[in-house]
PDB file of C-alpha atoms in Angstrom:
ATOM      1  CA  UNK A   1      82.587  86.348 116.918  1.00 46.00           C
ATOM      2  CA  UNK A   2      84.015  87.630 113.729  1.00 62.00           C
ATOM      3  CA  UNK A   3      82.801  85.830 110.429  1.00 64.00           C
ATOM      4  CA  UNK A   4      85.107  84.420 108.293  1.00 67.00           C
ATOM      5  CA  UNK A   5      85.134  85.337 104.597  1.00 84.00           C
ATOM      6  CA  UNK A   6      85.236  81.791 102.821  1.00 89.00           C
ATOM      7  CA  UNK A   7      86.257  84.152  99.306  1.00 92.00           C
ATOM      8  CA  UNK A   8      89.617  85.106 101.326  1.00 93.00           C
ATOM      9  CA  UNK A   9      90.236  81.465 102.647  1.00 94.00           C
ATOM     10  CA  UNK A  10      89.703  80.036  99.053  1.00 94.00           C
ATOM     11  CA  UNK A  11      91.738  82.564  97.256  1.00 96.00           C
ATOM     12  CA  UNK A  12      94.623  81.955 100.176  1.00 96.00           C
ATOM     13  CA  UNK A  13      94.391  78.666  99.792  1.00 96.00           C
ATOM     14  CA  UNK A  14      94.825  79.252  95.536  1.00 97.00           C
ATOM     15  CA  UNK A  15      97.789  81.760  96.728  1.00 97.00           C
ATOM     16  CA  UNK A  16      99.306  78.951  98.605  1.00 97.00           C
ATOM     17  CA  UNK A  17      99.319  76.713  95.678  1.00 97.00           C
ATOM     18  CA  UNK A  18     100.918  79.002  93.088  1.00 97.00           C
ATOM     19  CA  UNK A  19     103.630  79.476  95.698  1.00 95.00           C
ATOM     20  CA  UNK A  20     104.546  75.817  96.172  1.00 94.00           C
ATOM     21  CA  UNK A  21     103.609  75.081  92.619  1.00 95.00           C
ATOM     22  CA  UNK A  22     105.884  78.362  91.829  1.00 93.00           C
ATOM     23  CA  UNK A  23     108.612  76.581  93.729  1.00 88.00           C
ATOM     24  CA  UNK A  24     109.663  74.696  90.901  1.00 89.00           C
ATOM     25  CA  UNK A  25     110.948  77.439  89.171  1.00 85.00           C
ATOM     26  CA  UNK A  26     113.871  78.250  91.642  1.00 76.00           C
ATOM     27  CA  UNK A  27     117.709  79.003  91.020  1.00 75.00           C
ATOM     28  CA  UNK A  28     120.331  78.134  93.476  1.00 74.00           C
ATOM     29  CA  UNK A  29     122.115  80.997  94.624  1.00 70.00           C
ATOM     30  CA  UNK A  30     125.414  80.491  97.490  1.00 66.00           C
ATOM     31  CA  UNK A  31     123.722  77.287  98.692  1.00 59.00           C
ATOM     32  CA  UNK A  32     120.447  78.841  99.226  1.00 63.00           C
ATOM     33  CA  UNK A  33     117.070  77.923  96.983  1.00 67.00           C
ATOM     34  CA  UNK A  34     115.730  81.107  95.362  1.00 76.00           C
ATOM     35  CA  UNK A  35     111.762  81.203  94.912  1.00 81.00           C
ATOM     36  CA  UNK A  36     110.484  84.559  93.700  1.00 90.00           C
ATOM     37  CA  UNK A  37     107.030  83.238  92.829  1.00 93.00           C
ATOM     38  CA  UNK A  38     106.472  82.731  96.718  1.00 92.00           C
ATOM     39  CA  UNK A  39     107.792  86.901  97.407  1.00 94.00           C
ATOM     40  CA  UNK A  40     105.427  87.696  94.335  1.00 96.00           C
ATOM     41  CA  UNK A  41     102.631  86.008  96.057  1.00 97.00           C
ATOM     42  CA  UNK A  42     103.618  87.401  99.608  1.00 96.00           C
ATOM     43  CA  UNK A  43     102.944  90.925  98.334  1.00 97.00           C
ATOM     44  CA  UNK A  44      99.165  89.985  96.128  1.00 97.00           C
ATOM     45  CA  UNK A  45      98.553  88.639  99.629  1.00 96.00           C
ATOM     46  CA  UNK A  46      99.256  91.826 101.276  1.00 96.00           C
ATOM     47  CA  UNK A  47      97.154  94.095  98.438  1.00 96.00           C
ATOM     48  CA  UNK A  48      94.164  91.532  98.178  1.00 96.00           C
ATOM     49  CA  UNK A  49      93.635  89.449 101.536  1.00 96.00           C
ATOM     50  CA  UNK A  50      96.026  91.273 104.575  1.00 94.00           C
ATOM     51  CA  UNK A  51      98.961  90.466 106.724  1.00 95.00           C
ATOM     52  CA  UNK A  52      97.157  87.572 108.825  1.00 95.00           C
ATOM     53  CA  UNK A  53      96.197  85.650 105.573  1.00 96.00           C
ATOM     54  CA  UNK A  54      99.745  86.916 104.013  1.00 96.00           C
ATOM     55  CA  UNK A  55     101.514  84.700 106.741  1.00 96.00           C
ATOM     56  CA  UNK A  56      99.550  82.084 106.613  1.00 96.00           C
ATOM     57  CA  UNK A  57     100.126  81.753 103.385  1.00 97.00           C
ATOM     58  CA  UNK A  58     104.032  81.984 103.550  1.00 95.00           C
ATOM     59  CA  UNK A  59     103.508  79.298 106.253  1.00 96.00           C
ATOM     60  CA  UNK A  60     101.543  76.590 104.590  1.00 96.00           C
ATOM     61  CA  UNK A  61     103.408  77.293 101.333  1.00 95.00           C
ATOM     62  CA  UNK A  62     106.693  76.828 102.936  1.00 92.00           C
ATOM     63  CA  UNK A  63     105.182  73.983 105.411  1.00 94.00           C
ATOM     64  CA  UNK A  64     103.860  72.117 101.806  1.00 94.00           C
ATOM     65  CA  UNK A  65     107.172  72.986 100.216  1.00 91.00           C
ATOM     66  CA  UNK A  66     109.402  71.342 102.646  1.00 89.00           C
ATOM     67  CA  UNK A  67     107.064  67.908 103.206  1.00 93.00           C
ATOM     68  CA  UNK A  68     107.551  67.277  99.439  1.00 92.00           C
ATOM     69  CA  UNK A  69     111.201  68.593  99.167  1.00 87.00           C
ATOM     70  CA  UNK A  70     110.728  71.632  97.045  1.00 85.00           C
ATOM     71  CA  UNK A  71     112.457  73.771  99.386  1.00 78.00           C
ATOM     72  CA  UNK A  72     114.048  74.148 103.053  1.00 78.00           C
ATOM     73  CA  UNK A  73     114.086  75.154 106.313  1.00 79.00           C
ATOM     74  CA  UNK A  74     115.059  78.613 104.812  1.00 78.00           C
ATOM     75  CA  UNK A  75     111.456  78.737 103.540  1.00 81.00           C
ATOM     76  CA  UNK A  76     109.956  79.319 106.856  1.00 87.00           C
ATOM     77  CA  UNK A  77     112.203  83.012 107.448  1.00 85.00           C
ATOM     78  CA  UNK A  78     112.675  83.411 103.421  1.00 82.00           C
ATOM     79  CA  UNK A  79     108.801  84.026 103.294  1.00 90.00           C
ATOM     80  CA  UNK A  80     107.290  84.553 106.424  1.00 93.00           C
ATOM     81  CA  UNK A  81     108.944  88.104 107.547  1.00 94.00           C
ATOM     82  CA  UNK A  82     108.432  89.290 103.754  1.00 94.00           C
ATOM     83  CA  UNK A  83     104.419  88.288 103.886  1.00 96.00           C
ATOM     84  CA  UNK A  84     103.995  89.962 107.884  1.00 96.00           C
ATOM     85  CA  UNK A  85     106.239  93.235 106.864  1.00 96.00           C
ATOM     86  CA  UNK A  86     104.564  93.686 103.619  1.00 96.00           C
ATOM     87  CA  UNK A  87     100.938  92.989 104.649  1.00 96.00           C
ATOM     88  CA  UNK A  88     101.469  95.454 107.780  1.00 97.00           C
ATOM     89  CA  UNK A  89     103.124  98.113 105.288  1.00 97.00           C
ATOM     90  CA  UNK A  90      99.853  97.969 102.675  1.00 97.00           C
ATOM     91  CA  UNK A  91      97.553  97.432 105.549  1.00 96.00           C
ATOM     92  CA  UNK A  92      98.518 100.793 107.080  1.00 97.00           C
ATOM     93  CA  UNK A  93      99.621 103.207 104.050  1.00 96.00           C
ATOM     94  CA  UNK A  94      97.736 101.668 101.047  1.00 95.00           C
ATOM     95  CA  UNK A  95     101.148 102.652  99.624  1.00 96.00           C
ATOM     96  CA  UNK A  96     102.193  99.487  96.867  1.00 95.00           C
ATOM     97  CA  UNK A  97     105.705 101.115  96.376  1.00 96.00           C
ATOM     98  CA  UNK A  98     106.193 100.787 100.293  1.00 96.00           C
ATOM     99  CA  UNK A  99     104.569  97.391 100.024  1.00 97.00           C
ATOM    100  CA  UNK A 100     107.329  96.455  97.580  1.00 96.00           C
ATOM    101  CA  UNK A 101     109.755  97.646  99.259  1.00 96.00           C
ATOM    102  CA  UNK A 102     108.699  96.062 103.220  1.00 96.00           C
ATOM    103  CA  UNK A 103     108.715  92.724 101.303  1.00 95.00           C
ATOM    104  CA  UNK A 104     112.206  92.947 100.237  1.00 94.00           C
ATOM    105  CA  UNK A 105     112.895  94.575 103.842  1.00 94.00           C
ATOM    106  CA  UNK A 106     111.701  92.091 105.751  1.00 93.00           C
ATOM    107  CA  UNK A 107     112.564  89.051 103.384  1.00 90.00           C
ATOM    108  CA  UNK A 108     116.090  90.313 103.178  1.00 87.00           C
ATOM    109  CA  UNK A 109     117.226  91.356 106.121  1.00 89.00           C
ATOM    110  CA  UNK A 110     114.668  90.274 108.738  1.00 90.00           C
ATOM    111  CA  UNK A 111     114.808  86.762 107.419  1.00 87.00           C
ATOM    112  CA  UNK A 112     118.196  86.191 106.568  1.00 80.00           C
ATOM    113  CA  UNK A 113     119.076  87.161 109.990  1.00 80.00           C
ATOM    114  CA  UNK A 114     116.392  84.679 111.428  1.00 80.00           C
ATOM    115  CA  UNK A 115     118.327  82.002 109.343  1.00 77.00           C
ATOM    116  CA  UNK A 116     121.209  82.053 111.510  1.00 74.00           C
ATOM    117  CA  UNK A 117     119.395  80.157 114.442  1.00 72.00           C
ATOM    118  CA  UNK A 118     117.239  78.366 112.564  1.00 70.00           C
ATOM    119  CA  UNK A 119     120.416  76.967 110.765  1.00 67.00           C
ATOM    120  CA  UNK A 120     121.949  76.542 114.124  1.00 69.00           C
ATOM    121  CA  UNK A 121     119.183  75.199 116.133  1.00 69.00           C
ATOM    122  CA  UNK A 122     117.963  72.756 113.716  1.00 66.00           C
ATOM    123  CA  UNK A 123     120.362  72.370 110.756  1.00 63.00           C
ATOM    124  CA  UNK A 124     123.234  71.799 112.632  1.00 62.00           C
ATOM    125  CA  UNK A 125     126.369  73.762 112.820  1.00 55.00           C
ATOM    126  CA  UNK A 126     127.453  72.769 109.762  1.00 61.00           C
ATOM    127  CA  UNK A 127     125.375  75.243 108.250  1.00 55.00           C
ATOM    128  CA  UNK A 128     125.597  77.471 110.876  1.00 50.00           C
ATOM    129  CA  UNK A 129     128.627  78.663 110.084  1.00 57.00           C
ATOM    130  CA  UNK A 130     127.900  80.658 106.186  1.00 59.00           C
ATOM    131  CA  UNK A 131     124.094  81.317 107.409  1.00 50.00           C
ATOM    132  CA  UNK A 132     124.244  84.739 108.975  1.00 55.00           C
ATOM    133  CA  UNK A 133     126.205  86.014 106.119  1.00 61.00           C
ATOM    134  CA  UNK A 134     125.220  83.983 103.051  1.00 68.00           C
ATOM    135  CA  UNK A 135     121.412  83.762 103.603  1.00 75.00           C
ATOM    136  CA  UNK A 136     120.761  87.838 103.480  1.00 80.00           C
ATOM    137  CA  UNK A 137     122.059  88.478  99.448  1.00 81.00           C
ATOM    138  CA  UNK A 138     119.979  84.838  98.262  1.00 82.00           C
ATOM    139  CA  UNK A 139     117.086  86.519 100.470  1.00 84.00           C
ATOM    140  CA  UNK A 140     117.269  89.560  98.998  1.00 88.00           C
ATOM    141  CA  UNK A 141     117.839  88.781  94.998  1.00 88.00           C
ATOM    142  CA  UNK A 142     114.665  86.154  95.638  1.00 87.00           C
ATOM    143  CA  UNK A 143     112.791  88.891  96.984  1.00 91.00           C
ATOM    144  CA  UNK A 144     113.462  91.810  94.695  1.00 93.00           C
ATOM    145  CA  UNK A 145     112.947  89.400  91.755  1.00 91.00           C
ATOM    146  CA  UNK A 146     109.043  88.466  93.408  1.00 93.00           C
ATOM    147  CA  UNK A 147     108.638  92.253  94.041  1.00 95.00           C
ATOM    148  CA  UNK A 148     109.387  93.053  90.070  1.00 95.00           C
ATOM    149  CA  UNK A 149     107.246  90.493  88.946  1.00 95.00           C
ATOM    150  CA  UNK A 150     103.999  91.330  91.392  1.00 96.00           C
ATOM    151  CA  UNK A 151     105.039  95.082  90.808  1.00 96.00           C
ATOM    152  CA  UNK A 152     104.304  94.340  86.666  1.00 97.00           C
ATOM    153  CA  UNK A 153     101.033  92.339  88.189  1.00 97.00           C
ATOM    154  CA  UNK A 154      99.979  94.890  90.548  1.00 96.00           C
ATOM    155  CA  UNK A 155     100.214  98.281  89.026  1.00 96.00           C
ATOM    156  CA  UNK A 156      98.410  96.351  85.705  1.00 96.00           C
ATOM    157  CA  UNK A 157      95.483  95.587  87.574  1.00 96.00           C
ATOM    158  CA  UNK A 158      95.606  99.098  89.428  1.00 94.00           C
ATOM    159  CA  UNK A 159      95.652 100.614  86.165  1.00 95.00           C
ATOM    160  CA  UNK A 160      92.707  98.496  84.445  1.00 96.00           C
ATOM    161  CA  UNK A 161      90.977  99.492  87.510  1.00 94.00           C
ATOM    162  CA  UNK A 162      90.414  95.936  88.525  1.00 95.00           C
ATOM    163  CA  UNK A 163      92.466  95.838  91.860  1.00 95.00           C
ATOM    164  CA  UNK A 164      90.353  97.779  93.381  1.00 94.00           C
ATOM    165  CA  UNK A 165      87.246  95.815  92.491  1.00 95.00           C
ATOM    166  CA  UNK A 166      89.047  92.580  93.052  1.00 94.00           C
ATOM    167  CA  UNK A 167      89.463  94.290  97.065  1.00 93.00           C
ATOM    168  CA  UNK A 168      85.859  95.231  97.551  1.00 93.00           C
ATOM    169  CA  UNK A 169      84.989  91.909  96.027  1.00 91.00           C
ATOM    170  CA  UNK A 170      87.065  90.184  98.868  1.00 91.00           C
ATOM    171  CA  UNK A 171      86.123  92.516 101.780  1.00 86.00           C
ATOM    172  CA  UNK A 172      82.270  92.096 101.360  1.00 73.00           C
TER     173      UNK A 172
END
């Protein structure tokens, strides 16, 4: 039985926070909520904890942000391919450049084309019929915004040397 690392759950569970916390500083763009805090935390999820804890993350976040209306269904896609893509990415190539760039990959594209049923199935067709074209360019200036912001966070703490202690301090 594998043992879980209570320093990984407690610092997701601190992830999770800033991201619905981090919520409250979104900007509406083509009918879609924008939330780069939640991409920025995606990819420090990826570097410090892994994809597994990365989509949980994106998960609860979203799950918290949409049962006390900070955000929408659009959460679930918006944040969940990002944290999965991103966390596989880093977990395979140590590479934060390529982890940067499979969060906006897989936030972008992956998820705004997963809001097209999601918008049909359970928002109605209402919404069905802008969601394949108008959630992919909200998606992908959320997600590049996140990426710029944990890029400045990222390569400061790679540089200070204290990424890499915050890791082995994680993976103990």
């Amino acid at each position: 039985m594998k043992k879980t690392n209570t320093k990984k759950l407690a610092v997701a569970g601190v992830f999770c926070a800033v991201a619905v916390v981090g919520s409250l500083f979104s900007f509406p763009v083509f009918g879609s909520k924008c939330a780069p805090v939640q991409h920025m935390v995606n990819i420090l999820c990826a570097v410090l904890l892994g994809p597994g804890y990365g989509v949980g993350v994106a998960f609860g976040a979203s799950l918290f942000r949409n049962l006390l209306g900070l955000g929408s269904l659009m959460a679930f896609p918006g944040s969940m391919f990002g944290a999965l893509v991103c966390g596989l990415v880093y977990w395979k190539t140590k590479n934060i450049l390529g982890t940067l760039i499979g969060e906006v990959f897989g936030t972008s594209i992956l998820g705004g084309l997963c809001a097209y049923p999601v918008a049909v199935l359970l928002m109605g067709q209402s919404a069905a019929g802008i969601a394949f074209y108008a959630y992919i360019i909200p998606f992908l200036i959320s997600t590049a915004a996140g990426a710029l912001i944990s890029a400045v966070i990222i390569y400061s703490l790679n540089k200070s040397k204290i990424l890499q202690k915050m890791q082995k301090s994680l993976n103990r």
